Every structure is written in C-alpha cells, then in structure tokens.
C-alpha cells in the first residue's frame, strides 16, 4: 500500500493551508469545516466566491433538520420508504464583502502577498490571514476567525479584522444573509434521484434592523414542514463607522447590512459577527425569534473573546480525555488529532439527534446516521467522554418507537428494527439489499449500549434505557430466523446483508449471527441484572414489554444454538453460507479505473457473485468478540479475509489493522493504521469534499487503543496487550473505565499504566492481573 | 380446493354473455378480446360507454409497439434499465353511435328486451345481438360482429346490422376515430411509477374523407419515437343512405363519419367497418398511409363475408391441429377451448415480435414478454403448429444482439443474457431481484429451441438459428458460476432467482442449475450435430463465434460437475441452498385477505425468509427432465413441494397437475387441472380484467397432453403413459412429431394412437415400443 504525500504541512496541532487555489477549494471546505454537533458550517470563504457545483458548496446545517421528498421507485414494493430525509442546507450568514473604496476584496483579482488559513484543533477555531493588493494598488491585511461554539450550540462566531496597509479611505463591509440556498444533490449524492433539488425553504419572515445591526430569517421547509430561524448580529469593536445601511428582500430571501468605515492606514477595523440558528425541532415556532434574540444578546454580553476562551477551555477538557500523543511520527500525530477533532465536532449532544456518517461537514450520504456511530465512533466516546456517548445512545432510545413501527412493516410481531439510514428515526434507505437488509444494525446498537454500560458501569442507564433497547432489538433476532433441521437444529438467519455491501441478501452472515446472539445475550443479561438489583424496575419492565418466560427461554435456546458458517477444510468462518462458492475474484479483469468504483461500473449481481469482500465483516465480529477465539483462529481468519477483502469502504482498514496488532502482524497493523490515520487529511478516497469519513476517523483512535495498546473489555475486565510500531518513540492516551481514569504510555521498552484518579482499578496486562489502588499509582511492563 | 361457479353458460364452442352489466364489463372486455398476434382489441362496446378506470378499458394494441419513459429509482445502480417499454394503447376506431331520430342507442337508458354476446371460438369472431326499446318507445334490433383477421394481420373487421322494429324514420350512424387515448397505468400496472400517464401519441395527420367514407390517423410516440397509422373505411351494404357528414379535428385527434339513413320498419341497415393498423416497426413511415389504403381496398374487394370465411377456414385448420376433445365434462371442454383460442390469438407470427404474458388482451405487465412464452406456450405450438412456434423462436433469435449487450452489462465477457421482461429485446425489469436475477430465462429459451428442433427434427433451423442461441446462452452459464472446493469441486451458481419469486437472490437454485446444465448440453450437442452433418456450417459458426476447444471443454466440465442442492435426510432437492433453513411458514399468522397478495402486504425480506414457494420451481425442472428421475424421487419431491407451495402464480397449478399425473396422484392431478382449465374463464385470480394468463392457458393443454396422456419426448423418443380422469368418458387430441401426425384418444378402457399421415413413427407406450408405419394405422392399449 502506497502512502500519499501529505497535503498540508505536518504540524502537531494545526492544519494549515498556505495557498489560495480554486482547485483545492472543495476539499478544503471540509478540512476547515466547523461544527459543534448541532450547528455545522463548511470552511467556505467570507468573500463568498461563486464556485460551480464541482468547485465548492456553501453549507450550513442544523443536525436533524431535514427536508423530505417523495421517493419514486421504478417498481415499488411494500415497505419501501416513500419519503426521503435529506439534511437541508440552510441560509448562510457568513458572507462578508469588503470594499476598499470601489474595489472589492477578491483574491481572484489583484495580488495575494500573503495567505494562510489554519485550523487550530487545540483551541477549536479556524483563522485566516491574507495580505492582498488590489488591482489599483491598495494593500490590505484581512484576518478572519470563526468557530462554532461548543458551549452554546446555537452559536457560530466570526471575527473580521481589516487593516489598510498603504492607504486611508472609505472601507465598506457588507454582511449578507443568503436565504436562497439549495442542496447540491447531483454532486453530493449523485445516485439519489429525489432531490432535494432547488430551494426548499420558504421564507416566512426576513428583516434587517439598523438599530440593532442584525438580520433575521425565518423559514419553513416545503415538505417536511419544519421551521428554522437564524439571526446575525454585528458588533463593531474597532474602527470609525460612518454609516450603516440595511436591506431586506423577502422575495429573494436576502438581507444585507452595509457598514461604511472611515479607514485609516494601519488602523484596524474590527468587526464581530454573532450568528445563531435554531429550529422548530427544538422549540415552538413562535419562540424561535425571541430565543435567538436572547441568545445573541447573551453572546454579545459575553463577547467573542470570552466565548473563545470558553471554547479553548472546552477543547482543553476534550483533549485531556481523548488526545493521543505519538512521539516519533508527527505526521500520524497530526492525522489522529485531525480525526479526533472532527468526530468530536460531529457528535450531537442533545439526545435528540445522532451523528451523520459525515458529521455536519457536508451533504454526503444526505446527512444520514448509520451504524458508523455505534460501531466506530461510540467506542471512542465510551472510553473518553461518557456524556457524549450517552447523548448518542439516547438518540437511539428516543427513536425506539419508530424502530418498533419499522419492525411491524418488516413482518415482526414484536420488537424493534432500527433503520439502516435515517435522520428522524424512520428508515430512509431506498435500496433494501444494501439498506434494510442490514439487520446487524440492531445488534450494533445493542453492542454500543452494552459497551457503554459495561465500561461505565452505569446500571442506572441499563434500567432507564438500555434494557428496553436490548429486549426490543433482540426480539427481532428471535423472530427473523428459525431452527433448521438441515443444520442440526441450529438457528439460522436467512436473507440479510452483513456489513459487507458486496455480498447482499445472504444466508447466515457470520457477523450478523454473532451480533444477534450477543444482542440476545444482552437482553437476557439485562433482565438478570435488573431482577437481582432492582426488582421493582424489573417487574415494571417485564409487565410493560410483556416479556414472558417462554420468550426468554426461546432467546436462550437461540443463544445456545446459533448457527455459524464454518469451513472444515480451511478452518475458517466464511462470510456467509455462500461465500466460498462464489466466483474466484480476478481483479485483472477489472480495468484499473473501475476497481474502486464497483457499484458505479458493475451490476449488483455481478458484484454479489464474486468471492471478495468490500470491507471488514466477519473480521469485525471476531474483533469485537475476540475473547471467543484463539489466536490461531484469529490468524487463520485474518489471513483468509486479508486475501479476499478489497477495502473499498472507509470502514475497513482500521479494523484489519487492530486485528493485525492482536495477532502480532506488526507490519500490516502499522500499514493499515497509517492509511486510516491520514485517510481524510490526505484525501485517500478523493471524496473528502463530500464530508468527513467519521467512522474511519474514530477507527484511528481504536487503532492505537484497541490495536497497538491492545485494550479489550470483552471478557468482562480491562485488559491490555501492548505493542508499539517500530518507528515510534512512544504513544500515550487516557481512558475511563468504571470510574477510574487510567493513563497509558507505551514506548519501545515498556508500557506504563497509571491511575489518574481515586477510583481503584484492576487491569490485566497480557493476562497478568494488576491492581492500581491509589491516584498516581503506576505499573510498568516491559515489551 | 374449491371450484368456482361457472360465470358463463357451459357450451362446447362458445362463450356467451346474456346480461348487460356494468359490474362485469371490465372482466368481459378480456373474455371477448380479439387478436391475431399483431393487432389486439379489447371486447368493448360499439356504443363507447364512458366507464371509469375501475370499470373498463378501451384498448387497441399493435404487438411490439411501445412507448418509453424515463425510469426513476430512489437509488440507481449500474445496469438498471433507464427507459421503460410499455405496450401503448392506440387510437380506437370501433365506436359507433346509433341514433334513432334524436335518441341515442344507449343500453343504460330505455329497456333491454334481449341481449347476448357470444365468442365463437370455432370460427374466430364475436357477435352481439340486442333488442332494445328507447325511452320514447322505439324498438330496434342491433347486431354487431367483430374479428381480427387471421389472414391479414393489419385488419380488424366489424359488421353492424340495425333493424327498426316498430318505426320508420331517420337513423344516424356515427362512426368515430378516437386518437386521444391513454394507458390506464395506475389501474393496470399499479406498482409502475413511470407511466405512461396521459396521452403519448402525438397526432401527425388526421383526415376524414367523404368520398371514400374513411378516416385516417397518423401519430408518433413522444419518447420512443415510433410512428403508427390507422385507417377505417365504411361500407354500406343495405339501407337507404341520405347523407354522409365527415369531421376531423386534429387538435382533438378525433374524426367522425356520420351516415344518415332513412330507416324503414323491419328494414335492415347493414354497415361494414374495415379497420387497419400499421406502424413504423413494419415499414418506412411514408409508406404507412399508402399501405393502409391498399390493405383496406383489398379487404373491401374481398368483402367481410369472404374475410369471415377465410377466418373460419384458418380457425378450422387451427382446431384440427390443436383441439382437445373431452367427452364427459363440458365445463372443462369449454375451458380448454377458451384457453387454446386465446393463446392462439396472442401469439405473434412475424418473427419480429413475441407474445406478451397477457397477449394483446390488456395492459397488464405492460405488455411484456416473459419466459411464459417459452416454457408454457411454446410446447403447445411445437407439437401442434410448427410455424407459429418457429415465429416465436425467431423473435428471440432476432434479439440476440440485445441479449449480447445485456450480458456485457452484467459483466459477462461473452455470450448473451436474455432480458427477464421486454418488448424490444432490451431488459425492462426495474426490480432486479425478481427480474434480471432470473438467469433461468436463458435456459428456458434454449429449452424451447431444443424442444422445437427435437420434436420437429428441424436440423436446418438448428444450423440457421438454434446453434447460435445455444452457444450464446450457454456462455453466460459458463461464466456466472464457479467450481467450488467447498462443494467437492462442483459448479455452483450464486445470486440468482429461480422461477419462484418468493425466494430471490439465492445460491444454487435447483431449477436454474438444471436448466443451465441442459443449456450447456444443447450447445455441445449442437456443435456435434453440425460437425457431423454440415461441416461447412460448423466451421463457419465456430469461426464466427470464436468457439475454442478450451471453451467446449470448460462447458463439458461444468456439465459433468453441476452442483445440485440435495437433502440427504429427506432425499429431496431443495429449491436452493438456503431453502430448508428458512422460517417455517405459518399461514395462520397472515390475515386471510392478505394471503394472496404477499408482495402487496409484506416486505420482500419477510417473504424471502419464509420456507415456502410461490409456484412450481424445482418441480418444473423435474417435469421437464423427468427422464433423469425415478418415480420415487419424483414422488418424494412432489410431496415436499406440494406442502410448501402456495400457488400464488398462475404458472403453478398446471405444472403440479402434470407431475401428479406422472406419479399416479390422480385426484390431485384432476383437481389441479380443473383449476387451471377454468382459471381465466371463471376469473379465479380476480384480475382477468387486466388480461389473459397465457401461460396457464397453455398449461391446460399441457395438463392433458403431458399430464393425462403422459406424453414425453425428453428421453429422445415419443413416449406416452396414458391415464384418464374418472369423470371423463374420453379425451382426444393430435400432435405432430418429427413429421408424423398422430391422433390420440383415451377412454376409460383404452388409449388409441393412430397415425394420421404417411410419415412412420415409433412410440413408446408405457415402455413398450410401437411402430405405426402407415396412414391410419392404429394401436390400442388397455388402461
């Protein structure tokens, strides 16, 4: 595997762009995208250049705020979703034109003397400094700063500094509210036929106020009938203002605030923009305006400086828990921080919304939430940021009723079936072989709940939400299959699709059967736990969900008799019943330019028939439950899947890397890790423009913690099996486990484990039991 | 199984409707639909009543004439067809209003004194006689007759007789050309989203001529850009005509010819309408008008009387070859003749078009051609009407290039893959799990070619067309699967759908693997035959198709090593690899009203997971190749499939019935036969309004000939194994076999086989070899 040249300079805590180029704009808009899990805004320029759909996408999003369109099917079948959900691109308030007299600051004109834009990951903001000479010779320094507030979810903040360097004279700053926005569906989701195309927000109110120097937009989506509002307030901190002009054109959904300054050579004009968004998903419509006014007033009272300090404080706390330090490889150090920064940004924290596969960084995948959150991202937060993890789990709990309805549509009399892709909790997958058929989604969600409860020892959460999720998800697995005489009475699950999207509608997908069994186990375990520890809650739950002894006995029978495909000769677990019968894959027959775009170039049936795999599938199951397998088994299976896996999904290499670590394939582990760590930063898939690959980003953290450090809790205790890549001097990170905070540092000679708080912990280091009882207590192990 | 009450009086050669009722109109339009394989017209009334979309559908069709629409997919995948093909409803020229003075003949007004409409299957026409009293008391006898000419494919003929019974006075006959026609897609193909909706023919020319008393329409389809033309000429045979008025309104695409008669009490007005259609698929557009003029002139010269005689002559010939006589069950006698009549009508004879699953009797299935033709209909024609069979095979040969292109789209470097549903030869299936995945289509087509060649000993056709079809279809089977170590090196075919549409995307569908092997055998056989008998043709073919020895060796290896799913315990062949693992079907959980509409009420995945079968699948394979199985094997498999098959397809019961005959399950055989024989006539599926079920209709013939008479040629010779249902006195039929014409008659005591021409034949009657050497020679066998 070849590594790509680094796109940005290698720096530990920053990402810097040193050149202003149209060609890299679209990608860089994602690199510099900001978000706080609620509000997201792409890294577009304040100057508001008119890029084509291939060159850029202005994007501002509220998590969970979607538009629906009627989905059309050549041939509709029962249960195919009839309406879509697409994260809707919202009015933009960032655009700010600067006029030096008559000349507009436009980097495509004149001369760029100095340029850099930097993402400050440590402090959580982006800034840009430009020195520019206008065609007529006016030189100006233009500095902007932007962040989405981590402490007030509705808020995005911008600072603009304009310094005339070789002239004095009128400088006009024009700040815009652009409400006539549309998604770029053809570019960002090209296979999607239903849109949204064209503007989909209808403007209900639009004002610009000269007194308060603010503009306000309120609108409603055409079909989903959701309301949103945004308000921008302008604060002049420095500079002599001569005049303020305001315009608001409701028909064009456009407002403008022009501020005319008397610019002085080397005198700085400083302007802050306080921008706030909310929607009817958060409050009654008639409260939105008042809420935004108040939010902005409070923000202005605090001031950008204070808000930026709050941001830094928040980020400090985040990094203290989540950061991984790598000594000896600055490039990977940068990669992993970039990844952690973006997943942190992307994760919702309100319990009402989830986390898109692309966060809020773009329109890719229509902003849908997938299993990526549970299987890739959540483990990171579960070990580093309990509350953030819980909020994402809450979202699934809060959409349990939608999942129950979906289970009925799929013919299950009981239980809940979570949607393969969704925003509002309803299935939005229009192609069921690669969508709804992925029944493992239930087990994935149950897995994340269980991991959270185990790692954080949160019995209260089990009682409050977890148990219900375990039971309802398990019920679908208890209904979807049957005990098959022809398989020795084992429980078989037919016609599902596993994680691997190149093998669809298969029987006995190994991963699905495994995750289903574990889901059933969690349901049984949850009831046992509650019965023992909280009998009233247990009785209540049993009664409320009508759980009978027959039912739990049926679950147990399935647990005891789950079928797994197994090849006696190779002694491996095939992906599914049919995998070993498929056609041997001959990549030489596939033209090179088509190799990574199989679904774009080949019929699904052609793909389904090949003995190859898009991504980690059975291997992921074996990693999650590595406690059930011997090293030899893992090796055999890894070797097999290593040969047949194409890694055409961004969800693959990180998993293979971790398992490679576990079985001592150090070189491969490192290769895979490298690829994962810088996949987005160096745009390996050439589609970073459409948004981040959150799952892989999180997979990088897993690559170190589960991979090199060998952390496992699947056997019911905290275990490590440390290793370190040859090229590194050391790596270190912290994790939370059942109340304890443990700092782990591994260098070429030893692995150190230090208890950082007062909660004693027992560790197993390569099987050896270690107790850390007091804060600061440390254990070292040679490696 | 309960039999339904007969809808029409039981009569041997006719179907009679004795009541004029809105409620039964839609269904009766199909019952009385007429066609000649090129032109089809539904059994609508001359009075042109305004029925709603739920009550009726005026329909006039040209075989192969379709409109295309863009197909939209929620999510498009490579190889999904982008344009549809829908048999387009064409201008109607049948409507003829009769005015008694000011009063319009309208059976919904006034009083119906006498009414009957009769389909004369023996002579091939429909007539209707009505005695009606107008609200003002005028009594009139109204007689109409209609047929689609079997001897001139472009021609439909109508005769109208109007006799005033109690008055003299002005009688006006208004004949209409109605060009503003639209398909009733929402009703006839409700799952189809792409239309056509609204009128789709653009009128290019519209005229009405007072001199020649004709009207003419020429139009072009919006998207497929096909041209069609129709012309109607009026001939007054009796009656005193006072005036002729003509109107033509191109904007409304409507023309009208009004003929004013001086009606006399008990004096008959006799009017003939000669109606002709053609299209740009048959000739250059600029020749259409001249061609129709000439066709009508010729027709008028011959006269309706002569044309009707020709029709009767043609029909006589047809029935001589194809008729089955049943003594002792008039109801089944009527049923089988109704079925034979309709499939005869439906079959194209020009080699350029095929036969829709619903013939030309309605818009159901968009007029598409499926495997129904090859596996159900063609065997009938192959044994009774060689030329008709050949024409349908020619259509497949003539679309081989489209099938080659389709194979490339599906990733096959060589060979041809026929479309699952089509009109123009390109795949029109928008839902690949139940469409394109049905790879058995290739084997089905090859089966029909082989059967034709074997039964008619037509080596010339093998050389000319058959061999190329065998080779090209076989090539796809030689590429679609692989030899699987895990199955002992046997050749496995993954991710296909068999005939059974309730089990989709499966591995090793028994039927598919069997028909694939036989297809490969036919390819090998064809080359051997040609090499032996026509070396130049062989050399030419080998060179033209680049057939290598490696390739044929590969075919032979597959033939020798085809995998078939087999259950050792039950000693049966499961439908596919996964069938026995699926959930046991519990129909009690399905509400009764949903049981026959599974896809309308359940998600495909729910259906795929159940251990049940929609229709004959493996059983069909075992019937076609019954020579490979012992009676015991057939019994075991029949018993198994009998339990798990729901017969939700009209293609099922006839096959089960035949196999039941073979294994001596006489009661079941008879039950199934009864159901098949009157399925459409008594509207068992409640959807006869949408068109005939051609496959089942043909299956009835098979039920007697292959079922009760036990005819088989699959072992390479003509064999019989006669039986007779208890209730029957006798049944008899004729078949052609390798040039011989053999008449078979079976009664309760004996089966008789008589050679009806000069070509000697060898028969095997229950294993005993019989030679019939001379015309008239007869052999009897007690039963």
Coordinates of C-alpha atoms in Angstrom, one line a residue, chain A residues 70-80 191-194 197 406 409-413 421 429-434 436-437 439 478-487 492-496 504-505 507-508 563 567 569-570 576-584 589 598-606 608-609, chain B residues 70-80 191-194 197 406 409-413 421 429-434 436-437 439 478-487 492-496 504-505 507-508 563 567 569-570 576-584 589 598-606 608-609:
Chain A
X70 CA -41.4 11.7 -2.4
X71 CA -39.2 8.8 -3.4
X72 CA -40.0 7.2 -6.7
X73 CA -39.3 3.6 -7.5
X74 CA -39.4 2.0 -10.9
X75 CA -41.3 -0.7 -9.1
X76 CA -42.4 0.0 -5.6
X77 CA -42.6 -2.8 -3.1
X78 CA -44.3 -3.0 0.3
X79 CA -42.2 -1.3 3.0
X80 CA -40.0 0.8 0.7
X191 CA -27.3 8.2 -7.2
X192 CA -30.1 9.9 -5.4
X193 CA -33.0 10.7 -7.7
X194 CA -35.4 12.5 -5.4
X197 CA -33.4 20.0 -6.0
X406 CA -40.4 -0.5 11.3
X409 CA -43.5 -3.3 8.5
X410 CA -40.9 -6.0 8.2
X411 CA -43.4 -8.5 9.5
X412 CA -42.1 -8.9 13.0
X413 CA -44.9 -9.0 15.5
X421 CA -30.0 5.0 7.5
X429 CA -32.8 3.6 2.7
X430 CA -34.3 3.3 -0.8
X431 CA -32.4 0.3 -1.8
X432 CA -33.1 -2.5 0.6
X433 CA -30.5 -5.1 -0.5
X434 CA -27.8 -2.7 0.9
X436 CA -32.9 -2.5 5.3
X437 CA -31.4 -6.0 4.8
X439 CA -30.3 -6.4 10.1
X478 CA -35.6 -14.0 17.9
X479 CA -38.2 -13.8 15.0
X480 CA -36.1 -13.4 11.9
X481 CA -34.6 -16.9 11.8
X482 CA -35.5 -20.4 12.7
X483 CA -34.0 -23.6 14.0
X484 CA -33.2 -25.6 10.9
X485 CA -33.2 -29.4 10.9
X486 CA -30.8 -29.5 8.0
X487 CA -28.3 -27.6 10.1
X492 CA -30.3 -19.9 11.0
X493 CA -30.9 -16.3 9.8
X494 CA -31.6 -16.0 6.1
X495 CA -31.8 -13.2 3.6
X496 CA -29.8 -10.5 5.4
X504 CA -26.0 -8.9 -0.2
X505 CA -29.1 -10.9 0.7
X507 CA -27.9 -16.6 4.5
X508 CA -26.1 -16.9 7.8
X563 CA -25.5 -21.3 13.7
X567 CA -15.4 -24.3 6.6
X569 CA -11.1 -27.6 5.5
X570 CA -9.8 -24.1 5.9
X576 CA -21.9 -16.4 5.0
X577 CA -23.2 -19.7 3.7
X578 CA -22.5 -19.0 0.1
X579 CA -19.2 -17.1 0.2
X580 CA -16.9 -19.9 -0.6
X581 CA -19.0 -20.9 -3.6
X582 CA -18.7 -17.6 -5.2
X583 CA -16.6 -16.9 -8.3
X584 CA -12.9 -16.5 -7.6
X589 CA -10.3 -8.5 -15.5
X598 CA -17.5 -1.3 -8.5
X599 CA -21.1 -0.2 -7.9
X600 CA -20.6 2.6 -10.4
X601 CA -19.4 0.2 -13.0
X602 CA -20.9 -3.2 -12.4
X603 CA -24.3 -4.6 -11.9
X604 CA -25.1 -5.6 -8.3
X605 CA -25.5 -9.2 -9.3
X606 CA -22.0 -9.3 -10.8
X608 CA -22.7 -10.3 -5.3
X609 CA -21.3 -13.3 -7.2
Chain B
X70 CA -37.5 7.5 -18.1
X71 CA -37.5 5.2 -15.1
X72 CA -36.6 6.8 -11.8
X73 CA -35.0 4.9 -9.0
X74 CA -34.7 6.0 -5.4
X75 CA -31.2 4.9 -5.8
X76 CA -30.0 3.9 -9.2
X77 CA -27.4 1.1 -9.6
X78 CA -25.3 0.2 -12.6
X79 CA -27.2 -1.8 -15.2
X80 CA -30.7 -0.8 -14.0
X191 CA -46.7 -0.7 -9.0
X192 CA -45.3 1.0 -12.0
X193 CA -44.3 4.6 -11.3
X194 CA -43.1 5.8 -14.7
X197 CA -49.5 8.6 -17.9
X406 CA -27.1 -7.1 -21.8
X409 CA -23.7 -5.0 -18.8
X410 CA -24.0 -7.9 -16.3
X411 CA -20.2 -8.4 -16.5
X412 CA -20.0 -11.4 -18.8
X413 CA -17.3 -11.1 -21.4
X421 CA -39.1 -8.9 -19.4
X429 CA -37.3 -5.1 -15.4
X430 CA -36.9 -2.3 -12.9
X431 CA -36.6 -4.6 -9.9
X432 CA -33.6 -6.8 -10.4
X433 CA -34.2 -9.3 -7.5
X434 CA -37.3 -10.5 -9.3
X436 CA -32.7 -9.7 -14.1
X437 CA -31.7 -12.1 -11.4
X439 CA -31.0 -16.1 -15.1
X478 CA -20.3 -21.0 -18.2
X479 CA -19.3 -17.6 -16.7
X480 CA -21.8 -17.0 -14.0
X481 CA -20.7 -19.7 -11.6
X482 CA -17.5 -21.4 -10.5
X483 CA -16.2 -24.8 -9.3
X484 CA -16.3 -24.6 -5.5
X485 CA -13.9 -26.6 -3.5
X486 CA -16.2 -26.4 -0.5
X487 CA -18.8 -28.3 -2.6
X492 CA -22.1 -23.6 -8.2
X493 CA -24.2 -20.7 -9.4
X494 CA -24.8 -17.9 -6.8
X495 CA -27.1 -15.0 -6.5
X496 CA -29.8 -15.9 -8.9
X504 CA -34.9 -14.3 -4.6
X505 CA -31.1 -13.9 -4.8
X507 CA -27.4 -19.7 -4.3
X508 CA -27.8 -22.9 -6.4
X563 CA -24.0 -28.9 -8.3
X567 CA -31.1 -33.0 1.4
X569 CA -32.4 -36.8 5.2
X570 CA -35.5 -36.1 3.2
X576 CA -31.9 -23.8 -3.4
X577 CA -29.1 -23.9 -0.9
X578 CA -30.9 -21.9 1.8
X579 CA -34.5 -23.1 1.4
X580 CA -34.5 -25.7 4.2
X581 CA -33.1 -23.1 6.6
X582 CA -35.8 -20.6 6.1
X583 CA -38.5 -19.9 8.6
X584 CA -41.3 -22.5 8.7
X589 CA -50.3 -15.5 11.0
X598 CA -48.0 -11.1 -0.3
X599 CA -45.9 -8.6 -2.1
X600 CA -48.6 -6.0 -1.7
X601 CA -48.7 -6.6 2.1
X602 CA -45.2 -7.7 3.1
X603 CA -41.7 -6.5 2.7
X604 CA -39.7 -8.6 0.2
X605 CA -37.3 -9.6 3.0
X606 CA -40.1 -11.1 5.0
X608 CA -37.6 -14.2 1.1
X609 CA -37.2 -15.6 4.6

